[in-house]
Each structure stands twice: as structure tokens, then as C-alpha cells.
Short mmCIF file of C-alpha atoms in Angstrom, two decimals:
data_model
loop_
_atom_site.label_atom_id
_atom_site.label_comp_id
_atom_site.label_asym_id
_atom_site.label_seq_id
_atom_site.Cartn_x
_atom_site.Cartn_y
_atom_site.Cartn_z
CA MET V 1 0.00 0.00 0.00
CA ASN V 2 1.48 3.30 -1.09
CA VAL V 3 1.02 6.25 1.28
CA LEU V 4 2.93 9.49 1.82
CA ARG V 5 5.00 9.10 4.99
CA PHE V 6 5.45 12.01 7.37
CA THR V 7 8.97 10.88 8.27
CA ASP V 8 9.92 11.20 4.58
CA LEU V 9 8.53 14.76 4.46
CA CYS V 10 10.62 15.62 7.52
CA ALA V 11 13.75 14.09 5.98
CA GLN V 12 13.14 16.05 2.75
CA GLY V 13 12.96 19.36 4.65
CA LYS V 14 9.34 19.94 3.64
CA VAL V 15 8.00 20.45 7.16
CA ALA V 16 9.91 23.53 8.41
CA GLY V 17 7.57 26.47 9.03
CA GLN V 18 4.50 24.43 8.08
CA ARG V 19 1.33 24.04 10.14
CA VAL V 20 1.10 20.34 10.95
CA PHE V 21 -2.14 18.75 12.20
CA ILE V 22 -1.58 15.36 13.88
CA ARG V 23 -4.54 13.07 14.56
CA ALA V 24 -3.20 10.91 17.40
CA ASP V 25 -4.86 8.20 19.46
CA LEU V 26 -4.66 9.49 23.04
CA ASN V 27 -7.77 7.64 24.23
CA VAL V 28 -6.28 6.40 27.51
CA PRO V 29 -8.00 4.76 30.49
CA GLN V 30 -8.66 6.94 33.54
CA ASP V 31 -9.92 6.29 37.06
CA ASP V 32 -12.93 8.02 38.66
CA THR V 33 -10.80 11.04 39.59
CA GLY V 34 -9.60 11.51 36.00
CA ARG V 35 -6.09 10.20 36.72
CA ILE V 36 -4.56 8.35 33.75
CA THR V 37 -4.07 4.69 34.72
CA GLU V 38 -2.15 3.53 31.62
CA ASP V 39 -0.31 5.88 29.25
CA THR V 40 1.00 3.61 26.47
CA ARG V 41 -0.89 5.47 23.75
CA ILE V 42 0.42 8.86 24.87
CA ARG V 43 4.00 7.56 24.94
CA ALA V 44 3.49 5.98 21.50
CA SER V 45 2.39 9.34 20.07
CA VAL V 46 5.52 11.20 21.16
CA PRO V 47 7.90 10.24 18.28
CA CYS V 48 5.59 11.76 15.65
CA ILE V 49 5.07 14.97 17.65
CA ARG V 50 8.78 15.27 18.39
CA ALA V 51 9.66 14.71 14.72
CA ALA V 52 7.32 17.55 13.72
CA LEU V 53 8.79 19.89 16.35
CA ASP V 54 12.38 18.98 15.46
CA ALA V 55 11.56 19.69 11.81
CA GLY V 56 10.45 23.23 12.73
CA ALA V 57 6.69 22.84 12.34
CA ALA V 58 3.86 24.60 14.13
CA VAL V 59 2.23 21.53 15.64
CA MET V 60 -1.43 20.88 16.45
CA VAL V 61 -2.40 17.53 17.97
CA THR V 62 -5.87 16.18 18.62
CA SER V 63 -7.56 12.95 19.66
CA HIS V 64 -10.86 11.61 20.87
CA LEU V 65 -11.28 10.56 24.50
CA GLY V 66 -14.16 8.35 25.60
CA ARG V 67 -17.60 8.73 24.05
CA PRO V 68 -18.65 12.36 24.51
CA THR V 69 -21.89 13.83 23.18
CA GLU V 70 -21.10 16.15 20.27
CA GLY V 71 -21.49 19.81 21.17
CA GLN V 72 -21.89 19.13 24.91
CA PHE V 73 -18.67 19.60 26.88
CA LYS V 74 -18.35 17.82 30.22
CA PRO V 75 -15.19 18.03 32.37
CA GLU V 76 -14.67 14.25 32.19
CA ASP V 77 -14.44 14.51 28.38
CA SER V 78 -11.49 16.90 28.52
CA LEU V 79 -8.01 16.09 27.29
CA ALA V 80 -6.54 18.18 30.16
CA PRO V 81 -4.95 15.14 31.92
CA VAL V 82 -3.52 14.06 28.56
CA ALA V 83 -2.06 17.55 27.96
CA ALA V 84 -0.33 17.39 31.35
CA ARG V 85 1.15 13.91 30.70
CA LEU V 86 2.17 14.83 27.15
CA GLY V 87 3.93 17.90 28.54
CA GLU V 88 5.89 15.71 30.98
CA LEU V 89 6.97 13.37 28.19
CA LEU V 90 7.96 16.21 25.83
CA GLY V 91 9.61 18.25 28.57
CA ARG V 92 7.60 21.38 27.73
CA GLN V 93 4.21 22.97 28.36
CA VAL V 94 1.47 21.69 26.06
CA PRO V 95 -1.39 24.23 26.09
CA LEU V 96 -4.90 22.79 25.69
CA VAL V 97 -7.03 24.72 23.18
CA SER V 98 -10.86 24.66 23.26
CA ASP V 99 -13.22 25.78 20.47
CA TRP V 100 -10.48 25.43 17.88
CA VAL V 101 -12.36 24.61 14.68
CA ASP V 102 -12.39 28.20 13.37
CA GLY V 103 -8.70 28.91 14.01
CA VAL V 104 -5.65 27.99 16.08
CA GLN V 105 -2.77 30.21 17.16
CA VAL V 106 0.48 28.23 17.09
CA ALA V 107 3.95 29.26 15.93
CA PRO V 108 6.76 27.13 14.43
CA GLY V 109 8.50 25.20 17.20
CA GLN V 110 5.38 25.21 19.36
CA VAL V 111 2.85 22.44 20.07
CA VAL V 112 -0.76 22.71 21.23
CA LEU V 113 -3.29 20.01 22.07
CA LEU V 114 -6.73 20.58 20.57
CA GLU V 115 -9.61 19.58 22.85
CA ASN V 116 -11.42 16.24 22.32
CA CYS V 117 -12.25 16.16 18.61
CA ARG V 118 -15.44 14.17 19.15
CA LEU V 119 -16.98 17.22 20.85
CA ASN V 120 -17.15 18.88 17.42
CA LYS V 121 -20.55 18.59 15.76
CA GLY V 122 -20.23 16.44 12.63
CA GLU V 123 -17.02 14.63 13.65
CA LYS V 124 -18.40 11.10 13.75
CA LYS V 125 -20.50 11.53 10.61
CA ASN V 126 -17.51 12.92 8.68
CA ASP V 127 -19.40 16.15 7.94
CA GLU V 128 -17.95 17.80 4.82
CA ALA V 129 -18.27 21.38 6.09
CA LEU V 130 -16.41 20.46 9.30
CA SER V 131 -13.78 18.50 7.35
CA ARG V 132 -13.09 21.49 5.09
CA LYS V 133 -12.71 23.77 8.13
CA LEU V 134 -10.22 21.34 9.68
CA ALA V 135 -8.28 21.08 6.42
CA ALA V 136 -8.02 24.88 6.29
CA LEU V 137 -6.16 24.86 9.63
CA THR V 138 -3.19 22.95 8.28
CA ASP V 139 -0.53 22.66 5.59
CA ILE V 140 0.26 19.00 6.35
CA TYR V 141 -2.19 16.51 7.85
CA VAL V 142 -0.74 13.48 9.66
CA ASN V 143 -2.82 10.45 10.67
CA ASP V 144 -0.97 8.61 13.44
CA ALA V 145 -4.03 6.94 15.00
CA PHE V 146 -4.35 3.33 13.83
CA GLY V 147 -6.90 2.62 16.57
CA THR V 148 -9.42 4.80 14.68
CA ALA V 149 -8.34 3.86 11.14
CA HIS V 150 -11.49 1.77 10.65
CA ARG V 151 -13.73 4.81 11.17
CA ALA V 152 -14.40 7.44 8.50
CA GLU V 153 -14.64 10.56 10.67
CA ALA V 154 -13.79 14.20 10.07
CA THR V 155 -10.35 13.98 11.76
CA THR V 156 -9.48 10.57 10.27
CA TYR V 157 -10.91 10.82 6.75
CA GLY V 158 -12.53 14.12 5.76
CA ILE V 159 -9.54 16.29 6.67
CA ALA V 160 -7.26 13.92 4.72
CA GLN V 161 -9.54 14.37 1.71
CA PHE V 162 -9.27 18.17 1.67
CA ALA V 163 -5.87 19.03 3.26
CA LYS V 164 -3.09 20.30 0.99
CA VAL V 165 -0.93 17.32 1.99
CA ALA V 166 -2.14 14.12 3.73
CA SER V 167 0.38 11.71 5.24
CA ALA V 168 0.77 8.70 7.53
CA GLY V 169 2.58 9.16 10.83
CA PRO V 170 5.20 6.66 12.02
CA LEU V 171 2.72 4.57 14.07
CA LEU V 172 0.24 4.25 11.21
CA ALA V 173 3.03 3.53 8.70
CA ALA V 174 4.41 0.79 10.97
CA GLU V 175 0.97 -0.85 11.11
CA ILE V 176 0.71 -0.75 7.31
CA ASP V 177 4.17 -2.32 6.97
CA ALA V 178 3.45 -5.06 9.54
CA ILE V 179 0.06 -5.93 8.06
CA THR V 180 1.53 -6.06 4.54
CA LYS V 181 4.35 -8.32 5.75
CA ALA V 182 1.95 -10.64 7.61
CA LEU V 183 -0.97 -10.91 5.19
CA ALA V 184 -0.09 -9.53 1.76
CA GLN V 185 3.44 -10.93 1.42
CA PRO V 186 3.79 -13.58 4.17
CA GLN V 187 6.61 -16.03 4.65
CA ARG V 188 5.03 -19.50 4.63
CA PRO V 189 3.71 -21.39 6.49
CA LEU V 190 1.26 -18.68 7.59
CA VAL V 191 -0.40 -19.62 10.89
CA ALA V 192 -3.29 -17.66 12.42
CA ILE V 193 -4.56 -17.99 15.97
CA VAL V 194 -8.11 -16.74 16.39
CA ALA V 195 -9.59 -17.17 19.84
CA GLY V 196 -12.42 -15.68 21.82
CA SER V 197 -15.72 -16.51 23.41
CA LYS V 198 -17.91 -16.51 20.30
CA VAL V 199 -17.64 -17.73 16.71
CA SER V 200 -20.30 -15.15 15.75
CA THR V 201 -18.02 -12.20 16.56
CA LYS V 202 -15.10 -13.67 14.59
CA LEU V 203 -16.95 -15.54 11.82
CA THR V 204 -16.01 -13.14 9.00
CA ILE V 205 -12.39 -13.20 10.22
CA LEU V 206 -12.34 -17.01 10.24
CA LYS V 207 -13.80 -17.15 6.72
CA SER V 208 -11.37 -14.53 5.41
CA LEU V 209 -8.32 -16.23 6.96
CA ALA V 210 -9.47 -19.67 5.77
CA GLU V 211 -8.68 -18.46 2.24
CA LYS V 212 -5.15 -17.31 3.15
CA VAL V 213 -3.55 -19.30 5.96
CA ASP V 214 -1.87 -22.69 6.15
CA GLN V 215 -2.96 -23.41 9.73
CA LEU V 216 -5.94 -21.84 11.52
CA ILE V 217 -5.71 -22.39 15.27
CA VAL V 218 -8.96 -21.70 17.13
CA GLY V 219 -9.23 -21.26 20.88
CA GLY V 220 -11.59 -20.41 23.73
CA GLY V 221 -15.33 -20.67 23.12
CA ILE V 222 -14.64 -20.68 19.38
CA ALA V 223 -12.69 -23.94 19.74
CA ASN V 224 -15.63 -25.49 21.60
CA THR V 225 -17.93 -24.82 18.65
CA PHE V 226 -15.34 -26.37 16.31
CA MET V 227 -15.12 -29.41 18.63
CA LEU V 228 -18.90 -29.82 18.26
CA ALA V 229 -18.46 -29.56 14.49
CA ALA V 230 -15.90 -32.38 14.70
CA GLY V 231 -18.41 -34.57 16.56
CA LEU V 232 -16.94 -34.19 20.06
CA LYS V 233 -18.93 -33.60 23.26
CA ILE V 234 -18.17 -30.42 25.21
CA GLY V 235 -20.44 -30.73 28.29
CA LYS V 236 -21.61 -27.36 29.62
CA SER V 237 -18.85 -25.43 27.84
CA LEU V 238 -19.50 -22.09 26.17
CA ALA V 239 -20.33 -22.66 22.49
CA GLU V 240 -22.72 -21.68 19.69
CA PRO V 241 -24.38 -24.88 18.43
CA ASP V 242 -26.35 -22.94 15.81
CA LEU V 243 -23.04 -22.08 14.11
CA ILE V 244 -21.77 -25.66 13.75
CA ASP V 245 -22.47 -25.56 9.99
CA GLN V 246 -20.42 -22.37 9.68
CA ALA V 247 -17.55 -23.99 11.59
CA LYS V 248 -17.76 -27.05 9.31
CA ALA V 249 -17.64 -24.71 6.28
CA VAL V 250 -14.40 -23.16 7.58
CA ILE V 251 -12.90 -26.62 8.19
CA ASP V 252 -13.93 -27.72 4.68
CA ALA V 253 -12.54 -24.55 3.09
CA MET V 254 -9.20 -25.14 4.79
CA ARG V 255 -9.16 -28.84 3.87
CA ALA V 256 -9.86 -28.00 0.21
CA ARG V 257 -6.63 -25.98 0.20
CA GLY V 258 -4.63 -28.72 1.91
CA ALA V 259 -4.64 -26.70 5.13
CA ALA V 260 -6.08 -27.54 8.55
CA VAL V 261 -7.96 -26.39 11.63
CA PRO V 262 -6.36 -28.45 14.44
CA ILE V 263 -9.01 -29.79 16.84
CA PRO V 264 -7.87 -30.24 20.50
CA VAL V 265 -6.85 -33.78 21.45
CA ASP V 266 -7.00 -33.00 25.16
CA VAL V 267 -8.56 -30.26 27.29
CA VAL V 268 -8.53 -28.84 30.83
CA THR V 269 -11.96 -28.95 32.46
CA ALA V 270 -13.64 -27.77 35.65
CA LYS V 271 -17.09 -28.10 37.20
CA ALA V 272 -17.38 -24.34 37.73
CA PHE V 273 -16.07 -21.14 36.15
CA ALA V 274 -13.89 -19.93 39.02
CA ALA V 275 -10.23 -19.20 39.75
CA ASP V 276 -10.20 -21.79 42.53
CA ALA V 277 -12.07 -24.51 40.59
CA ALA V 278 -10.29 -27.87 40.47
CA ALA V 279 -8.67 -28.35 37.05
CA THR V 280 -8.78 -31.77 35.39
CA ILE V 281 -6.87 -32.75 32.24
CA LYS V 282 -8.90 -35.04 29.96
CA ASP V 283 -8.74 -36.50 26.47
CA ALA V 284 -11.04 -34.50 24.19
CA THR V 285 -13.19 -37.63 23.80
CA ASP V 286 -13.81 -37.92 27.56
CA VAL V 287 -15.59 -34.64 28.40
CA ALA V 288 -18.46 -35.23 30.85
CA ASP V 289 -21.90 -33.67 30.58
CA ASP V 290 -21.26 -31.37 33.55
CA ASP V 291 -17.74 -30.30 32.48
CA LEU V 292 -16.66 -26.81 31.44
CA ILE V 293 -13.68 -26.72 29.03
CA LEU V 294 -11.52 -23.78 30.19
CA ASP V 295 -8.22 -24.46 28.38
CA ILE V 296 -6.55 -26.70 25.84
CA GLY V 297 -4.66 -29.64 27.32
CA PRO V 298 -0.85 -30.02 27.46
CA LYS V 299 -0.68 -32.45 24.50
CA THR V 300 -2.68 -30.05 22.31
CA ALA V 301 -0.61 -27.10 23.51
CA GLU V 302 2.62 -28.88 22.60
CA LEU V 303 1.30 -29.97 19.17
CA LEU V 304 0.33 -26.35 18.40
CA ALA V 305 3.61 -25.02 19.82
CA ALA V 306 5.53 -27.33 17.46
CA GLN V 307 3.59 -25.90 14.49
CA LEU V 308 4.23 -22.33 15.64
CA ARG V 309 7.96 -22.96 16.01
CA GLU V 310 8.04 -24.03 12.33
CA ALA V 311 5.92 -21.12 11.06
CA GLY V 312 7.12 -18.41 8.71
CA THR V 313 4.45 -15.89 9.75
CA ILE V 314 2.12 -15.85 12.77
CA VAL V 315 -1.01 -13.73 13.24
CA TRP V 316 -2.30 -13.86 16.84
CA ASN V 317 -5.67 -12.65 18.06
CA GLY V 318 -6.92 -14.06 21.35
CA PRO V 319 -5.82 -16.35 24.22
CA VAL V 320 -6.70 -20.05 23.92
CA GLY V 321 -8.01 -20.49 27.47
CA VAL V 322 -9.08 -18.61 30.59
CA PHE V 323 -5.50 -17.44 31.14
CA GLU V 324 -6.57 -15.01 33.89
CA PHE V 325 -7.03 -18.11 36.11
CA ASP V 326 -3.60 -19.73 36.68
CA ALA V 327 -5.05 -23.26 36.64
CA PHE V 328 -6.28 -22.65 33.07
CA ALA V 329 -3.38 -20.55 31.75
CA ASN V 330 -0.99 -23.24 30.54
CA GLY V 331 -2.35 -23.36 26.97
CA THR V 332 -2.02 -19.62 26.41
CA LYS V 333 1.37 -19.56 28.17
CA THR V 334 2.70 -22.41 25.98
CA ILE V 335 1.40 -20.72 22.81
CA ALA V 336 2.84 -17.34 23.87
CA HIS V 337 6.31 -18.76 24.50
CA ALA V 338 6.22 -20.79 21.27
CA ILE V 339 5.49 -17.58 19.33
CA ALA V 340 8.27 -15.81 21.23
CA ASP V 341 10.71 -18.63 20.40
CA SER V 342 9.69 -18.90 16.75
CA LYS V 343 11.82 -17.38 13.99
CA ALA V 344 8.56 -16.35 12.30
CA PHE V 345 7.47 -12.76 11.83
CA SER V 346 4.61 -12.38 14.32
CA ILE V 347 1.88 -9.74 14.55
CA ALA V 348 -0.45 -9.67 17.54
CA GLY V 349 -3.50 -7.56 18.35
CA GLY V 350 -6.58 -7.32 20.54
CA GLY V 351 -6.89 -6.36 24.21
CA ASP V 352 -6.80 -9.89 25.69
CA THR V 353 -3.86 -10.81 23.48
CA LEU V 354 -1.91 -7.76 24.66
CA ALA V 355 -2.74 -8.68 28.27
CA ALA V 356 -1.35 -12.20 27.70
CA ILE V 357 1.80 -10.80 26.07
CA ALA V 358 2.32 -8.54 29.09
CA LYS V 359 1.60 -11.34 31.59
CA TYR V 360 4.27 -13.59 30.05
CA GLY V 361 6.79 -10.78 29.45
CA ILE V 362 7.32 -11.46 25.74
CA GLU V 363 6.75 -7.93 24.34
CA ASP V 364 10.25 -7.79 22.84
CA LYS V 365 9.84 -11.22 21.20
CA ILE V 366 6.74 -10.34 19.12
CA GLY V 367 7.49 -8.93 15.67
CA TYR V 368 4.77 -6.29 15.85
CA ILE V 369 2.13 -5.54 18.49
CA SER V 370 -0.85 -3.76 16.94
CA THR V 371 -2.27 -0.81 18.85
CA GLY V 372 -5.77 -0.97 17.39
CA GLY V 373 -8.43 -3.43 18.55
CA GLY V 374 -11.33 -2.93 16.14
CA ALA V 375 -9.05 -1.76 13.33
CA PHE V 376 -6.85 -4.86 13.67
CA LEU V 377 -9.91 -7.14 13.53
CA GLU V 378 -11.23 -5.42 10.40
CA ILE V 379 -7.86 -5.91 8.72
CA LEU V 380 -8.10 -9.64 9.52
CA GLU V 381 -11.59 -9.63 7.99
CA GLY V 382 -10.01 -8.52 4.74
CA LYS V 383 -11.51 -5.03 4.83
CA THR V 384 -9.78 -1.91 3.53
CA LEU V 385 -9.72 0.62 6.36
CA PRO V 386 -11.06 4.11 5.48
CA ALA V 387 -7.94 5.88 6.78
CA PHE V 388 -5.69 3.67 4.63
CA GLU V 389 -7.94 4.11 1.62
CA ILE V 390 -7.94 7.95 1.68
CA LEU V 391 -4.19 8.24 2.36
CA SER V 392 -3.47 5.81 -0.46
CA LYS V 393 -5.78 7.75 -2.79
CA ARG V 394 -4.09 11.06 -1.90
CA ALA V 395 -0.62 9.54 -2.42
CA ALA V 396 -1.73 8.45 -5.89
CA GLY V 397 -2.77 12.01 -6.69
CA GLY V 398 -6.45 11.60 -5.84
#
């Protein structure tokens, strides 16, 4: 995918003295007092902002925060805590500007944070009049917010349509590169892990990947539905029996290509869904009517780990068991370490996946950790994200 890269514009000396508008993703979690509890997204936004400042630009940054009602400001919707943290990271004051749509005062070498963009009427619906106003504020637009790349909004799409120059920031460009490497030009074998509670929420992803991958590993409640499709009993386990035919269709599609969906050969069961429930390892053929399957068994985990160690590319979305409970964490732990030990290029995304990566301390062993939940899933579904589409169009002269 060809897009104009902001880092290239900086290197070419085309940014000095220019008004640069950066759409970042600063949507961080906060506690009831408004204190930021986890600042990864703010820290991830700093390289782009610093590059713009170092290049001599007048820098405007904005983001959404939470789900505000357009046109109705409430204190809890304010980016004020973000401005304070950003200032600490940049080592300078970052003024917060309200009511900025009709004009912003900022000089070269300065940076301002523009208040929560979703407070602007027309933002979410990508209103053309708003988009044109935003485009008039800037000489160079930079989208560095992959987490919102699947939404066509005024600050993610409309402004890119009408700005003089529209570019991808370093975070967005890195996502494009990683996704291209993993799905468009993968080293084979390509193995995908898709896990979660429901087949219904991942059905389009499973169907899309079934046309591309060499191994499709399913986990969690999704695996239970596939076990039913393979004729196995799953007791009281979470599953969607009405989607057995869809699961069989995915298995058949993979088989037709000489690929496979490995079905667990053993599982870890309990009589109740609880951290202190007694865990029992069983063959997949021996699940009792009152059993809950809460993890894959050690034989299955090792079989899958062996495949992952031989992979050329790994796409990972979702833990394969209830890894939050230590008695049912071995499957996810084994998979995580196999991915870490593999020579394959790996790309991982989704909140639970990132939590598992953090729990097992393998952040530096994953090829690329995607910052966008919904956007990452839509990529796996085979969709073209609106933000990618408009930047690609602009790079092609559109």
C-alpha cells in the first residue's frame, strides 16, 4: 500500500515552518478522579510529535477521549490530563485549546493540544463542512491513530480528503508495513490464531483467513464450537451450536486448500467457572456432561507449539483459554512462549492478546504488536480501512 510518509517529508525538509495537524490516538483509560491509569498510547504518540517539532513545524495535535456527546462539553471529556502527561513526556508545556475549529494560534517550534475532537458537531459523521474547516487549519495533515483507522470521521478521513498534503505518521506507517508483511506478502507457512468466546463475533475473520492461511488455530469458546463440528462432546462449555455448519464450512474450506484447523486432542476442564475450581486434564473424547472446558490440554498445547515454532508468519488474536485463572493458563502460556521462540514474523492484536503478552513478558519477542483493537480485527476480515484508503488515494494524486 502506497502512502505518503510524514517521516519522509521531515527528511526532505518539507515540514519547516508548516502548520502540521496530527490526529493521534490518546484515548487512555482513567480512574474516577480523572487520573490516567495507563499511558502507552500517549507515549506511543511522542515520536511523531517530536519529529514535527524537530523539523520546525507549528504543531497541532488532537484525539478523541471516551464517548462524549457532540457539542456538549463535560469536564470528564477533557483532554486536560492528557495535555499534562504529554507535557511531561515532551519536557515542555502543552497548552490545551478549546473551540479550535475556526482557528488555532500556534507558531513554528510550538505544540498545542486541541480539545477532544469528538466534541465537534459532525465529527463522527464525517461532515464535509467540518472537514473542510479542519483542512483549512493545516498545511500537512498526519494520521498517526491506527486505533481509529477503521472509522471514516472528520479527523481521520474528511480532513485527509481536503488538506493540501495528507500523510501517515510513524505509528500508522508501521501498522501498514506489519500488516503487509503478515498478510499480503507472508513467509510460509502462515499460521493464524483466532480465539475468543464466540464464533459469531469472529466468523467473518475465520472465513477470510481460511482463504489465506496454512494453519488456523482456534481457541476459547470458538474452539468449543469447532469441537462440536468435529463430533466431540463439550459438556456445559461455552459454544454456539447454531453455528456448527459455519464452523464445518471453515474446516472444509481449509481442507480444500490442503490446510487444517487443528481440533484439540486434550482439554482442561472444571465443574465451575472460578479461579479456585479444580482443574482436570482429559482426552477431548472424555468430556463429561457437567464439564466446562476452560483451556486446551498439554498435548494439544505442545502440538500447536511445534507448528508455531516451524511457522514463517504468525497472526495472533486471542488467548486459547481462561488465562486469567492460573489453573487454566498453561495453553495460552505455551502458545505465547512458542510464538516468542519462533523465527517467524509475528503480529499480535486485541486487548486480551496484549494482556497475555504482558503477563508472560514477551513484548520484545513479538514482531509487531498492533495498537488498534477494532481496526486490527477489520484488517483480519479482509476489509480496507477508510484511513488507509484515503491516504493511499491522496498519495496516488487523488
